[in-house]
Coordinates of C-alpha atoms in Angstrom, one line a residue:
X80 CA -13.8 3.6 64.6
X81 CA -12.0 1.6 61.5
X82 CA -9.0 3.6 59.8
X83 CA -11.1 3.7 56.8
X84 CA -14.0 6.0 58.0
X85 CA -10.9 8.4 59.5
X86 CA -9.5 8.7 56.7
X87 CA -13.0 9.4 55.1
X88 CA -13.3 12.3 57.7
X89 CA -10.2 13.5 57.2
X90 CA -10.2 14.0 53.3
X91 CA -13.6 15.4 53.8
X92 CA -12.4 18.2 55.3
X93 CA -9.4 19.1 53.0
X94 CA -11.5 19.5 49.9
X95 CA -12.2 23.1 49.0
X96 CA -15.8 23.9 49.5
X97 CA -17.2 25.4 46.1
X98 CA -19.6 25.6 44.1
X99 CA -18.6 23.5 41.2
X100 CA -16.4 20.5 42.5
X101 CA -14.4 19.3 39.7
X102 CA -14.9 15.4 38.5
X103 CA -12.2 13.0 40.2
X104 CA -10.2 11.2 37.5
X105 CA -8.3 8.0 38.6
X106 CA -5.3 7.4 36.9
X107 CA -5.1 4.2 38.3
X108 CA -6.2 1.6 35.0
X109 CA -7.5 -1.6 35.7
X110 CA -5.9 -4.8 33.9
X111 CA -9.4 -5.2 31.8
X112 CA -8.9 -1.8 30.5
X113 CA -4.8 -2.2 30.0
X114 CA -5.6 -5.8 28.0
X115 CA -8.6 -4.5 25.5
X116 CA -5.7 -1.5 24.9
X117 CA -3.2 -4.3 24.1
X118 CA -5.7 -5.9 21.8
X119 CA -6.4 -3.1 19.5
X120 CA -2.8 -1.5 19.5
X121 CA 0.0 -3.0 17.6
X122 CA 2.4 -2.2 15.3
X123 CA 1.4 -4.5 12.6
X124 CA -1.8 -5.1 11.7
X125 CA -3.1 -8.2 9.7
X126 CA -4.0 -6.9 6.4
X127 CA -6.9 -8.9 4.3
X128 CA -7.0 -8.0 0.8
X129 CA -10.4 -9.9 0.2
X130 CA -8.2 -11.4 -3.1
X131 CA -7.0 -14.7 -2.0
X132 CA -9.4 -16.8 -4.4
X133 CA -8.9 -14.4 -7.2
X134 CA -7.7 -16.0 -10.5
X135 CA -5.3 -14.8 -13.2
X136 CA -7.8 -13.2 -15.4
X137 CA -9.7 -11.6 -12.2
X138 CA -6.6 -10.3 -11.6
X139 CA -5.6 -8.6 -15.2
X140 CA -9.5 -7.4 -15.1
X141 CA -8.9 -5.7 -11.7
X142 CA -5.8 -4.5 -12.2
X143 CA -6.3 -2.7 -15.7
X144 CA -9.4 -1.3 -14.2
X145 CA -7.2 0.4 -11.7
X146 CA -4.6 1.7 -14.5
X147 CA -7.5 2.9 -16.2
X148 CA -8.8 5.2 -13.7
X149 CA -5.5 6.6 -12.6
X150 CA -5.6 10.3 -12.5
X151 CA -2.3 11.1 -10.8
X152 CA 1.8 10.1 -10.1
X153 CA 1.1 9.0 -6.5
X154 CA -2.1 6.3 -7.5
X155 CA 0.0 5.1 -10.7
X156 CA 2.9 4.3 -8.8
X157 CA 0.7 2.5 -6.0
X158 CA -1.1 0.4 -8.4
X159 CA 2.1 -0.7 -10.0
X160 CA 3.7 -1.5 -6.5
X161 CA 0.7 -3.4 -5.7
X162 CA 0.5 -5.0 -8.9
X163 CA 3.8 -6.3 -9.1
X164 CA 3.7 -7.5 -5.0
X165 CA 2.1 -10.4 -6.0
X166 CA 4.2 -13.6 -7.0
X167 CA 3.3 -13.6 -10.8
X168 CA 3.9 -11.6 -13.7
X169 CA 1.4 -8.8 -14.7
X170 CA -0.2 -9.6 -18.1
X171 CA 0.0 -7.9 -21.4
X172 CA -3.2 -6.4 -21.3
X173 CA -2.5 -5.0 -17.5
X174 CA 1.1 -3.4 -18.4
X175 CA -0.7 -1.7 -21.3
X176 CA -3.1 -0.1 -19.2
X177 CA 0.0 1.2 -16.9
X178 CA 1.9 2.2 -20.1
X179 CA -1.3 4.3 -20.9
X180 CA -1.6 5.5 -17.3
X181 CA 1.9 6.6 -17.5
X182 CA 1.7 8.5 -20.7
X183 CA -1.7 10.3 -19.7
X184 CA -0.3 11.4 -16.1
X185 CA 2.8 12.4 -18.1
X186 CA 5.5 10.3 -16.3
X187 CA 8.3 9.1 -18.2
X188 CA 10.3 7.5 -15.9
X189 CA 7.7 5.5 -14.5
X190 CA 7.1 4.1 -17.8
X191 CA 10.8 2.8 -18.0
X192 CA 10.5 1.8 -14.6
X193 CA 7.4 -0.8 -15.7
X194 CA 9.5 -2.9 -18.6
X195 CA 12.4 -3.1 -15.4
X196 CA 9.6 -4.8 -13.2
X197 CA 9.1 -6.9 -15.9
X198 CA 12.7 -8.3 -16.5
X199 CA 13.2 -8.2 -12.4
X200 CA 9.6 -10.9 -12.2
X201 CA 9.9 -13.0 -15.2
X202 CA 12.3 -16.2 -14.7
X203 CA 14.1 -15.7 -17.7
X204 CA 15.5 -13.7 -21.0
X205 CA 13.4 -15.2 -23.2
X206 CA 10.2 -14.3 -21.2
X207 CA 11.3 -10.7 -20.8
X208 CA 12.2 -10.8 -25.1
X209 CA 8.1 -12.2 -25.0
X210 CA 6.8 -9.4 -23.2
X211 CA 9.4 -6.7 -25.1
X212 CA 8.1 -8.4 -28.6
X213 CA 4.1 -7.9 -27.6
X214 CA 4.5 -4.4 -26.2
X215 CA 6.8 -3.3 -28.7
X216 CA 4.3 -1.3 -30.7
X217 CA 2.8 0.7 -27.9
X218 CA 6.8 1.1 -26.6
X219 CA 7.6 2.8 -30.1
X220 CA 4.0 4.7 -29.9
X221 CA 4.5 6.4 -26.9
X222 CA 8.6 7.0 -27.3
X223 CA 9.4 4.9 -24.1
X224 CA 12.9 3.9 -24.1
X225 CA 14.4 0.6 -22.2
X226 CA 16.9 1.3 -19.4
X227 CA 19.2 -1.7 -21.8
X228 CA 18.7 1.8 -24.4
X229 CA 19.8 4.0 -22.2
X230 CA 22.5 2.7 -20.3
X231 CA 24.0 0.2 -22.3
X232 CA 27.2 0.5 -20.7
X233 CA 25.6 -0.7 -17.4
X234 CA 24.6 -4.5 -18.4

């Protein structure tokens, strides 16, 4: 008789006799099992945006489509953290639409916080003096003050 089939004997007659035998797990896991996990768990994860043929104007168009539908603080700031991710500077038109957003979900300092993302992507003064010169209607409209306004003492 082969070790194997005494063993077999042996455990047979250790198990409780019931009714209901309860389903043997194995907590052993095989390598296939242990690599697919590997596969699917990470702590990064490659991100697609779907975006990387999108010209400037596709971009402005997406973008102040976002700003227009923002309904709260939380999607405003998103879209403006996603909007100035990318390695260009927002247009007009787009930091409008934010200025807008910012006004009708009643949030001051993210208003400021949209003319400092300006001077912090443009390459130079005279860029950010552009940008401050185009929006400065819609600045006065809607009372937003620069940070240069309200801390002078800090430049």
């Amino acid at each position: 008789m082969s070790s194997l089939s005494i063993f077999r004997i042996a455990t047979r007659a250790v198990r409780p006799t019931t009714f209901v035998r309860a389903p043997i797990v194995s907590r052993v896991q095989t390598p296939v099992t242990l690599a697919a996990r590997a596969r699917t768990f990470g702590t990064t994860s490659k991100l697609l945006s779907g975006h990387e043929d999108e010209t400037f104007e596709e971009f402005s168009a997406r973008f102040e489509k976002e700003f227009e539908g923002v309904q709260d603080v939380f999607e405003l700031q998103r879209n403006l953290n996603n909007c100035f991710a990318y390695d260009l500077v927002p247009s007009v038109e787009v930091l409008t639409a934010a200025l807008k957003a910012a006004r009708r979900v009643n949030d001051y300092p993210t208003a400021v916080r949209v003319f400092e993302g300006v001077k912090a992507k443009v390459e130079n003064k005279e860029q950010y003096k552009q940008y401050l010169e185009a929006l400065e209607g819609l600045r006065l409209e809607l009372g937003v003050a620069l940070r240069e306004e309200l801390f002078p003492a800090e430049e």
